[in-house]
């Protein structure tokens, strides 16, 4: 199995080298505008932002399990910014443009971005050395995930030809980010002739949109013809209440607002066999007063309580009290019934006026792209960017995907499938021994109804080796918790009576009088007092 897997990897790597050479020739002879495989270090070619907010360190690093290099986000909880200027700005107006790059989330992505920004020329007011989140871009594209956000962004910044203001237009219903740690390739194909946008993930089309559609971008690029009049105000006498309390309604004379919701069930009878003379708890007959207990120093010792064994077979012990039942006369607070409001005018809205910033377009006014940058904030490290392409030939983009992304993805996917399908029979050595023991623990009788939960945790640990340590800790915690409950669950806590100045009692001791919840606190309190007393005697 291992030998065949190694042979497969060697074949894939060899094929990748051949295709890579072929793709290099295509890129050099085609109309590709920009391509960086990061086979060489980015230093001296890319500009790392000197902005003090961006302290994240970029590294030229291999992708885990491969010989292929990429641009690595190396630290957690940092802001990162790096930019590469193009030889000349790219006009998006007339020809198809392809934006493509690879990302591998080697540690996953819980909260952060892994997108690229395609920046406008620097005469729009930004500096490569001070590149930050305010640097003006034309397009933002790529994965972003945090909380409810989980999408492959595509944001177009479009200039309104009337007022000259830029607005961010977000693609609606974008694809979600693949939830794994494999290498993925993201492609955006912009066709200005048809106003079409296509988003591909791993070469498969996930979203198709039209730039001028009112449904595909939010807000739409072409604004509404009319807008609410900002100077229109709601009249003071405008009534928006559809229903109102009936002003003629009168509370019925027999309506008792003070009747309780529940009353004693006078028909209830004490169950047969109820032991009224037996307390629910008794002192533990097996508990002995510690030999070094000093009543004067430690207070009067009382044995801890246990559940009365005579009550186990009885319906109940102690004073019997009648149960409560719902009061049939309960009506609650009276409210007048609602009627149609005769003065209702509907929900007020300001009148519509012509939009002074309205315009019409046959095609969007795409701003040129002068640089490609990565400006992100992320809680994860291990994000690897690779094979960044800006081109205008879909065949070249596909060739690069097949040569650079596909071989890596196939190896990673096969490894993932092998790890997922590996059962107990696939484990060896100490791993197999550990799981054998865990399955035997799961069969212990005292686990009772929790047996299923333990078995689920063991199965999950077996199927996901990368989570095994954490899941095994969970299994141990569950089993130990149940064991402790079985051993000590029936024991109650001893009581300590100590007189304190002004009749006040220490909070911990007051809880113990009421049957406090921590026996260790009880033991520790007595031990600390006895140790302090012994130390004082030694000093004396």
Coordinates of C-alpha atoms in Angstrom, one line a residue:
X1 CA 0.0 0.0 0.0
X2 CA 2.7 2.5 1.0
X3 CA 4.9 1.5 -2.0
X4 CA 2.0 2.1 -4.5
X5 CA 1.2 5.4 -2.8
X6 CA 4.8 6.5 -3.1
X7 CA 4.8 5.5 -6.8
X8 CA 1.6 7.5 -7.4
X9 CA 3.1 10.6 -5.8
X10 CA 6.3 10.3 -7.9
X11 CA 4.2 10.0 -11.1
X12 CA 2.2 13.0 -10.2
X13 CA 5.2 15.1 -9.4
X14 CA 6.9 14.0 -12.6
X15 CA 3.8 14.9 -14.6
X16 CA 3.5 18.2 -12.8
X17 CA 7.1 19.1 -13.8
X18 CA 6.4 18.3 -17.4
X19 CA 3.1 20.3 -17.5
X20 CA 4.8 23.1 -15.5
X21 CA 7.4 23.5 -18.2
X22 CA 4.6 23.5 -20.8
X23 CA 2.7 26.1 -18.9
X24 CA 5.8 28.3 -18.5
X25 CA 6.1 28.4 -22.2
X26 CA 2.5 29.2 -22.6
X27 CA 2.7 32.1 -20.1
X28 CA 5.8 33.5 -21.7
X29 CA 4.3 33.4 -25.2
X30 CA 0.7 34.4 -24.4
X31 CA -0.9 37.6 -23.5
X32 CA -0.8 36.9 -19.7
X33 CA -0.3 40.1 -17.8
X34 CA 1.0 38.8 -14.6
X35 CA 2.0 35.4 -13.1
X36 CA 3.9 34.4 -10.0
X37 CA 4.5 30.8 -9.0
X38 CA 6.6 31.8 -6.0
X39 CA 9.2 29.2 -7.0
X40 CA 11.6 32.0 -6.1
X41 CA 11.5 34.1 -3.0
X42 CA 9.1 37.1 -3.0
X43 CA 11.8 39.4 -1.5
X44 CA 12.9 42.1 -3.8
X45 CA 9.9 41.5 -6.1
X46 CA 6.9 42.1 -3.7
X47 CA 6.8 45.1 -1.4
X48 CA 5.9 44.3 2.3
X49 CA 3.9 47.2 3.8
X50 CA 5.8 49.3 6.3
X51 CA 2.6 50.4 7.9
X52 CA 3.0 49.8 11.7
X53 CA -0.4 48.1 11.9
X54 CA 0.7 45.3 9.7
X55 CA 3.1 43.3 11.9
X56 CA 2.5 39.8 10.3
X57 CA 5.6 38.2 8.9
X58 CA 5.5 36.8 5.4
X59 CA 7.5 33.7 4.5
X60 CA 8.6 31.9 1.4
X61 CA 7.6 28.4 2.4
X62 CA 6.8 24.9 1.0
X63 CA 3.2 23.7 1.0
X64 CA 2.9 21.0 3.7
X65 CA 3.7 17.6 2.0
X66 CA 4.9 19.1 -1.3
X67 CA 8.0 20.5 -2.8
X68 CA 6.0 23.5 -4.2
X69 CA 6.7 26.9 -2.6
X70 CA 4.2 29.7 -1.9
X71 CA 3.7 32.9 0.1
X72 CA 2.9 32.0 3.7
X73 CA 1.0 33.8 6.5
X74 CA 3.3 32.6 9.3
X75 CA 1.7 34.0 12.5
X76 CA -1.7 34.0 14.2
X77 CA -3.7 37.0 15.1
X78 CA -1.8 39.5 12.9
X79 CA -2.5 41.9 10.1
X80 CA -0.7 41.3 6.8
X81 CA -0.1 43.5 3.8
X82 CA 2.0 42.9 0.8
X83 CA 1.8 44.3 -2.8
X84 CA 3.2 43.7 -6.3
X85 CA 2.9 46.4 -8.9
X86 CA 2.3 45.5 -12.5
X87 CA 4.6 46.7 -15.3
X88 CA 1.7 48.8 -16.6
X89 CA -2.0 49.2 -15.5
X90 CA -4.4 46.7 -17.0
X91 CA -7.5 48.1 -18.7
X92 CA -10.6 45.9 -17.9
X93 CA -12.9 47.7 -20.3
X94 CA -12.4 45.9 -23.7
X95 CA -11.1 42.3 -23.2
X96 CA -11.9 39.3 -21.0
X97 CA -9.9 39.3 -17.8
X98 CA -9.1 36.3 -15.7
X99 CA -8.1 36.6 -12.0
X100 CA -6.8 33.4 -10.5
X101 CA -4.9 32.2 -7.5
X102 CA -4.4 29.3 -5.2
X103 CA -5.0 29.2 -1.4
X104 CA -4.3 26.5 1.1
X105 CA -5.7 26.9 4.6
X106 CA -3.2 24.5 6.3
X107 CA -4.6 25.2 9.8
X108 CA -8.1 25.8 8.6
X109 CA -9.9 29.2 8.7
X110 CA -12.1 30.1 11.7
X111 CA -11.9 33.8 11.4
X112 CA -10.1 35.8 8.8
X113 CA -9.7 36.5 5.1
X114 CA -7.6 35.0 2.3
X115 CA -8.6 37.3 -0.6
X116 CA -6.6 39.4 -3.0
X117 CA -7.1 43.1 -3.8
X118 CA -6.6 44.4 -7.3
X119 CA -5.5 48.0 -6.8
X120 CA -6.1 51.2 -8.8
X121 CA -3.1 53.3 -10.1
X122 CA -1.2 55.1 -7.5
X123 CA -2.4 58.5 -8.7
X124 CA -5.6 57.6 -6.9
X125 CA -3.8 58.2 -3.6
X126 CA -1.8 55.3 -2.2
X127 CA 1.7 54.2 -1.7
X128 CA 3.1 50.6 -2.0
X129 CA 5.3 51.0 1.0
X130 CA 2.3 52.1 3.1
X131 CA -0.3 49.7 1.6
X132 CA -3.2 49.3 4.0
X133 CA -7.0 48.7 4.1
X134 CA -7.6 52.3 2.9
X135 CA -5.6 51.8 -0.3
X136 CA -8.2 52.1 -3.2
X137 CA -8.9 49.0 -5.2
X138 CA -10.9 48.1 -8.2
X139 CA -11.8 44.5 -7.3
X140 CA -11.5 42.4 -4.1
X141 CA -11.7 38.6 -4.7
X142 CA -11.3 35.5 -2.6
X143 CA -12.2 33.5 0.5
X144 CA -13.4 35.2 3.7
X145 CA -14.8 33.4 6.7
X146 CA -15.7 34.6 10.2
X147 CA -18.8 33.9 12.3
X148 CA -21.8 34.0 10.0
X149 CA -19.6 35.2 7.1
X150 CA -18.5 32.3 4.8
X151 CA -18.1 33.3 1.2
X152 CA -15.8 33.7 -1.8
X153 CA -15.9 37.5 -2.0
X154 CA -16.2 39.4 -5.3
X155 CA -16.5 43.1 -4.6
X156 CA -16.4 45.8 -7.4
X157 CA -15.6 49.4 -6.5
X158 CA -17.4 51.4 -9.1
X159 CA -17.3 55.2 -9.7
X160 CA -20.6 57.1 -10.1
X161 CA -20.1 59.2 -13.3
X162 CA -22.5 61.8 -11.9
X163 CA -21.0 62.6 -8.5
X164 CA -17.6 60.9 -8.8
X165 CA -18.1 58.8 -5.6
X166 CA -17.0 55.2 -5.4
X167 CA -19.3 52.5 -4.0
X168 CA -18.6 48.9 -3.1
X169 CA -20.9 46.5 -4.9
X170 CA -20.9 43.0 -3.4
X171 CA -21.8 39.9 -5.4
X172 CA -25.0 38.4 -4.0
X173 CA -25.2 34.7 -3.0
X174 CA -21.5 34.1 -3.5
X175 CA -20.0 30.5 -3.2
X176 CA -19.0 29.3 0.2
X177 CA -15.4 28.6 1.2
X178 CA -14.4 24.9 1.1
X179 CA -14.3 23.6 4.7
X180 CA -11.0 21.6 4.6
X181 CA -7.3 22.1 4.6
X182 CA -6.6 21.2 1.0
X183 CA -5.3 23.5 -1.8
X184 CA -8.0 25.2 -3.7
X185 CA -7.9 27.5 -6.8
X186 CA -10.2 30.5 -7.2
X187 CA -10.9 32.0 -10.6
X188 CA -12.9 35.0 -11.6
X189 CA -13.6 35.5 -15.3
X190 CA -14.7 39.1 -16.2
X191 CA -16.3 39.5 -19.7
X192 CA -17.0 43.3 -20.2
X193 CA -18.6 42.7 -23.6
X194 CA -21.5 40.7 -22.1
X195 CA -21.2 42.2 -18.6
X196 CA -20.8 38.7 -17.4
X197 CA -18.9 37.5 -14.3
X198 CA -18.2 33.8 -13.6
X199 CA -16.7 32.5 -10.4
X200 CA -14.9 29.1 -10.5
X201 CA -13.7 27.1 -7.5
X202 CA -11.3 24.3 -8.4
X203 CA -12.2 24.8 -12.1
X204 CA -15.9 24.3 -11.6
X205 CA -18.3 27.2 -12.1
X206 CA -20.0 28.1 -8.8
X207 CA -21.6 31.4 -9.7
X208 CA -22.6 33.3 -12.8
X209 CA -23.7 36.9 -12.6
X210 CA -24.4 40.1 -14.6
X211 CA -22.7 43.3 -13.5
X212 CA -25.8 45.4 -14.4
X213 CA -28.4 43.1 -12.9
X214 CA -30.3 44.6 -9.9
X215 CA -30.3 41.1 -8.4
X216 CA -26.7 40.0 -8.8
X217 CA -25.0 42.9 -6.9
X218 CA -25.8 44.7 -3.7
X219 CA -26.3 47.6 -4.1
X220 CA -26.9 47.4 -7.8
X221 CA -24.3 49.3 -10.0
X222 CA -27.0 51.3 -11.7
X223 CA -28.8 53.2 -8.9
X224 CA -32.6 53.6 -8.6
X225 CA -34.3 56.2 -10.7
X226 CA -36.1 57.6 -7.7
X227 CA -35.2 57.9 -4.0
X228 CA -37.1 58.9 -0.8
X229 CA -37.3 62.6 -0.4
X230 CA -34.9 63.4 2.6
X231 CA -36.9 66.6 3.3
X232 CA -40.3 64.8 3.5
X233 CA -41.5 64.4 7.2
X234 CA -44.3 62.3 8.6
X235 CA -47.3 64.5 9.7
X236 CA -47.8 64.6 13.5
X237 CA -51.4 63.3 13.2
X238 CA -50.4 60.3 11.0
X239 CA -51.8 57.1 12.7
X240 CA -50.0 53.9 11.8
X241 CA -51.9 51.7 14.3
X242 CA -53.9 49.1 12.4
X243 CA -55.8 48.0 15.5
X244 CA -56.5 49.8 18.8
X245 CA -58.1 48.8 22.2
X246 CA -61.8 49.0 22.1
X247 CA -62.6 52.3 24.0
X248 CA -66.1 51.1 24.8
X249 CA -65.1 47.8 26.3
X250 CA -65.7 47.3 30.0
X251 CA -64.0 44.7 32.3
X252 CA -66.6 42.1 33.3
X253 CA -67.7 42.3 37.0
X254 CA -66.7 38.7 37.7
X255 CA -63.2 39.2 36.3
X256 CA -60.8 38.6 39.2
X257 CA -57.3 39.8 38.3
X258 CA -56.0 38.8 41.7
X259 CA -56.9 35.1 41.4
X260 CA -53.6 33.0 41.6
X261 CA -52.5 30.9 38.7
X262 CA -52.1 27.8 40.9
X263 CA -53.9 26.6 44.0
X264 CA -53.5 23.6 46.4
X265 CA -55.0 20.4 45.1
X266 CA -57.5 19.7 47.9
X267 CA -58.4 16.3 46.3
X268 CA -54.9 15.0 46.4
X269 CA -54.1 12.3 49.0
X270 CA -50.8 11.2 50.5
X271 CA -49.5 8.1 48.6
X272 CA -49.8 4.8 50.4
X273 CA -46.5 3.9 52.0
X274 CA -45.3 7.4 52.5
X275 CA -42.9 7.5 55.5
X276 CA -43.7 10.8 57.2
X277 CA -41.6 9.9 60.3
X278 CA -38.5 9.1 58.3
X279 CA -36.2 12.0 57.3
X280 CA -34.9 12.2 53.7
X281 CA -31.3 12.2 54.9
X282 CA -29.6 10.6 57.9
X283 CA -26.1 10.8 59.3
X284 CA -23.6 8.5 57.7
X285 CA -23.1 5.7 60.3
X286 CA -19.8 4.8 58.7
X287 CA -18.4 8.3 59.1
X288 CA -16.0 8.8 62.0
X289 CA -14.8 12.0 63.6
X290 CA -11.1 12.7 62.7
X291 CA -8.7 11.9 65.5
X292 CA -7.1 15.4 65.4
X293 CA -10.4 17.3 65.2
X294 CA -10.5 20.0 67.9
X295 CA -14.1 21.1 68.7
X296 CA -12.8 24.3 70.2
X297 CA -10.7 25.2 67.2
X298 CA -12.6 23.5 64.4
X299 CA -16.1 23.8 65.7
X300 CA -18.6 21.1 66.6
X301 CA -18.1 18.1 64.2
X302 CA -21.2 16.7 62.5
X303 CA -21.2 13.5 60.4
X304 CA -21.9 14.0 56.7
X305 CA -25.4 13.2 55.5
X306 CA -26.4 10.3 53.2
X307 CA -29.8 9.5 51.6
X308 CA -32.0 7.5 53.9
X309 CA -31.9 3.9 52.7
X310 CA -35.5 3.3 54.0
X311 CA -36.8 5.9 51.5
X312 CA -35.4 4.0 48.5
X313 CA -38.4 1.6 48.3
X314 CA -41.0 4.1 49.6
X315 CA -42.9 6.7 47.4
X316 CA -41.4 9.4 49.7
X317 CA -40.2 10.5 53.1
X318 CA -40.7 13.4 55.5
X319 CA -43.6 15.8 55.7
X320 CA -46.1 15.3 52.9
X321 CA -47.5 18.4 51.3
X322 CA -50.4 18.8 48.9
X323 CA -49.3 19.5 45.3
X324 CA -50.4 22.6 43.4
X325 CA -52.7 22.5 40.5
X326 CA -53.9 25.2 37.9
X327 CA -56.6 27.5 39.2
X328 CA -59.7 27.1 37.0
X329 CA -60.7 30.7 38.0
X330 CA -57.4 32.2 36.9
X331 CA -57.9 34.9 34.2
X332 CA -55.0 37.2 34.6
X333 CA -54.9 40.9 33.9
X334 CA -57.8 42.2 31.9
X335 CA -57.2 43.9 28.6
X336 CA -59.7 45.6 26.3
X337 CA -60.1 43.7 23.0
X338 CA -58.6 45.1 19.8
X339 CA -60.7 46.6 17.0
X340 CA -60.0 48.1 13.6
X341 CA -58.6 51.6 14.0
X342 CA -60.9 54.0 12.2
X343 CA -58.1 56.6 11.8
X344 CA -55.6 54.1 10.4
X345 CA -53.7 55.6 7.4
X346 CA -51.1 52.9 6.8
X347 CA -47.4 52.8 7.3
X348 CA -46.0 56.2 6.4
X349 CA -43.3 56.5 3.7
X350 CA -41.7 59.6 2.4
X351 CA -42.6 60.6 -1.2
X352 CA -40.3 59.6 -4.0
X353 CA -38.3 62.1 -6.0
X354 CA -36.0 61.7 -9.0
X355 CA -32.5 60.5 -8.0
X356 CA -30.0 63.3 -8.8
X357 CA -27.2 60.7 -9.0
X358 CA -29.0 58.3 -11.4
X359 CA -27.2 57.2 -14.5
X360 CA -27.5 54.6 -17.2
X361 CA -24.7 52.4 -18.6
X362 CA -24.2 49.9 -21.3
X363 CA -21.2 48.5 -19.5
X364 CA -19.6 49.2 -16.1
X365 CA -16.8 51.7 -15.8
X366 CA -14.1 49.3 -14.6
X367 CA -11.1 51.2 -13.2
X368 CA -7.7 49.9 -14.3
X369 CA -5.7 47.4 -12.2
X370 CA -2.2 48.6 -11.4
X371 CA -1.1 46.2 -8.7
X372 CA -2.2 43.0 -6.9
X373 CA -2.0 43.0 -3.1
X374 CA -2.9 40.9 -0.1
X375 CA -4.2 42.9 2.9
X376 CA -5.9 40.7 5.5
X377 CA -6.4 40.2 9.2
X378 CA -6.6 36.6 10.4
X379 CA -6.6 34.6 13.6
X380 CA -5.0 31.6 11.7
X381 CA -1.5 31.0 10.5
X382 CA -0.6 28.5 7.8
X383 CA -2.4 30.3 5.0
X384 CA -0.4 29.7 1.8
X385 CA -1.0 31.8 -1.4
X386 CA 0.4 30.5 -4.7
X387 CA 0.2 30.7 -8.5
X388 CA -1.3 34.2 -8.8
X389 CA -2.4 34.9 -12.3
X390 CA -3.9 37.9 -14.1
X391 CA -4.6 37.1 -17.8
X392 CA -7.0 37.2 -20.6
X393 CA -6.9 33.6 -21.9
X394 CA -9.1 31.0 -20.3
X395 CA -7.0 28.2 -21.8
X396 CA -3.9 29.5 -20.1
X397 CA -5.8 29.7 -16.8
X398 CA -7.0 26.1 -17.2
X399 CA -3.5 24.9 -18.1
X400 CA -2.0 26.5 -15.0
X401 CA -4.7 24.9 -12.8
X402 CA -4.0 21.5 -14.3
X403 CA -0.3 21.9 -13.9
X404 CA 0.0 23.5 -10.5
X405 CA -3.2 23.0 -8.5
X406 CA -4.5 19.6 -9.6
X407 CA -1.5 17.4 -8.8
X408 CA -1.3 18.8 -5.3
X409 CA -5.0 18.6 -4.7
X410 CA -5.1 14.9 -5.8
X411 CA -2.4 13.9 -3.4
X412 CA -4.0 15.8 -0.6
X413 CA -7.4 14.5 -1.3
X414 CA -6.2 10.9 -1.5
X415 CA -4.5 11.3 1.9
X416 CA -7.7 12.8 3.4
X417 CA -9.7 9.9 2.1
X418 CA -7.2 7.3 3.4
X419 CA -7.3 9.0 6.8
X420 CA -11.0 9.1 6.9
X421 CA -11.5 5.5 5.8
X422 CA -8.8 4.1 8.1
X423 CA -10.6 2.0 10.8
X424 CA -9.3 0.0 13.7
X425 CA -7.9 -2.6 11.3
X426 CA -5.7 0.1 9.8
X427 CA -4.2 1.1 13.0
X428 CA -0.8 -0.2 14.1
X429 CA 1.3 -0.5 17.2
X430 CA 0.4 1.7 20.2
X431 CA -2.5 3.3 18.4
X432 CA -4.3 -0.1 18.0
X433 CA -3.6 -0.9 21.6
X434 CA -5.0 2.4 22.8
X435 CA -8.2 1.9 20.8
X436 CA -8.6 -1.7 22.0
X437 CA -8.4 -0.4 25.6
X438 CA -10.9 2.4 24.9
X439 CA -13.4 0.0 23.4
X440 CA -13.1 -2.2 26.4
X441 CA -13.7 0.8 28.7
X442 CA -16.8 1.6 26.8
X443 CA -18.2 -1.8 27.7
X444 CA -17.9 -1.2 31.5
X445 CA -21.3 -1.8 33.2
X446 CA -21.3 1.3 35.4
X447 CA -21.3 3.6 32.3
X448 CA -25.0 2.7 31.8
X449 CA -26.8 5.0 29.4
X450 CA -23.6 7.0 28.7
X451 CA -22.0 4.0 27.0
X452 CA -23.4 5.2 23.6
X453 CA -21.7 8.6 24.1
X454 CA -18.3 7.1 24.9
X455 CA -18.6 4.8 21.9
X456 CA -19.4 7.8 19.7
X457 CA -16.3 9.6 20.9
X458 CA -14.1 6.5 20.3
X459 CA -15.4 6.1 16.8
X460 CA -14.8 9.8 16.1
X461 CA -11.2 9.6 17.3
X462 CA -10.6 6.5 15.2
X463 CA -12.0 8.2 12.0
X464 CA -10.2 11.5 12.5
X465 CA -6.6 10.9 13.6
X466 CA -5.9 14.7 13.6
X467 CA -8.4 15.0 16.4
X468 CA -7.5 11.9 18.3
X469 CA -5.7 13.5 21.2
X470 CA -8.4 16.0 22.0
X471 CA -11.1 13.3 21.6
X472 CA -9.2 10.9 23.8
X473 CA -9.0 13.6 26.5
X474 CA -12.8 14.0 26.2
X475 CA -13.3 10.2 26.6
X476 CA -11.1 10.2 29.7
X477 CA -13.0 13.1 31.2
X478 CA -16.4 11.5 30.6
X479 CA -15.3 8.1 32.1
X480 CA -13.6 9.7 35.1
X481 CA -16.7 11.9 35.8
X482 CA -19.0 8.9 35.8
X483 CA -16.6 6.9 38.0
X484 CA -16.4 9.7 40.6
X485 CA -20.1 10.1 40.6
X486 CA -20.6 6.3 41.2
X487 CA -18.0 6.3 44.0
X488 CA -19.0 9.5 45.8
X489 CA -22.5 10.4 44.4
X490 CA -24.4 9.2 47.5
X491 CA -22.3 11.1 50.0
X492 CA -23.4 14.4 51.5
X493 CA -21.2 16.9 53.2
X494 CA -20.3 17.2 56.8
X495 CA -21.4 20.2 58.7
X496 CA -19.2 22.6 60.7
X497 CA -20.7 24.8 63.4
X498 CA -18.4 27.7 64.3
X499 CA -19.4 30.8 66.2
X500 CA -18.0 34.0 64.7
X501 CA -17.9 37.5 66.0
X502 CA -21.2 39.5 65.8
X503 CA -23.0 36.3 65.1
X504 CA -21.9 36.3 61.5
X505 CA -20.7 33.1 59.8
X506 CA -18.1 32.6 57.2
X507 CA -19.7 32.2 53.8
X508 CA -18.1 28.8 53.1
X509 CA -19.2 27.4 56.5
X510 CA -22.7 28.8 56.0
X511 CA -22.9 26.9 52.7
X512 CA -21.7 23.7 54.5
X513 CA -24.5 24.1 57.1
X514 CA -27.0 24.0 54.2
X515 CA -25.3 20.9 52.7
X516 CA -22.8 22.7 50.5
X517 CA -21.7 21.4 47.1
X518 CA -18.0 20.9 47.6
X519 CA -16.8 18.2 49.9
X520 CA -13.2 19.1 49.0
X521 CA -13.8 22.6 50.4
X522 CA -14.9 21.1 53.7
X523 CA -11.9 18.8 54.0
X524 CA -9.5 21.6 52.9
X525 CA -10.9 24.0 55.5
X526 CA -10.4 21.5 58.3
X527 CA -6.9 20.6 57.1
X528 CA -5.8 24.2 56.8
X529 CA -7.0 24.9 60.3
X530 CA -5.2 21.8 61.7
X531 CA -2.0 22.6 59.8
X532 CA -2.1 26.2 61.0
X533 CA -2.6 25.0 64.6
X534 CA 0.3 22.6 64.4
X535 CA 2.6 25.3 63.0
X536 CA 1.6 27.7 65.8
X537 CA 2.4 25.0 68.4
X538 CA 5.8 24.4 66.8
X539 CA 6.5 28.2 67.1
X540 CA 5.3 28.3 70.7

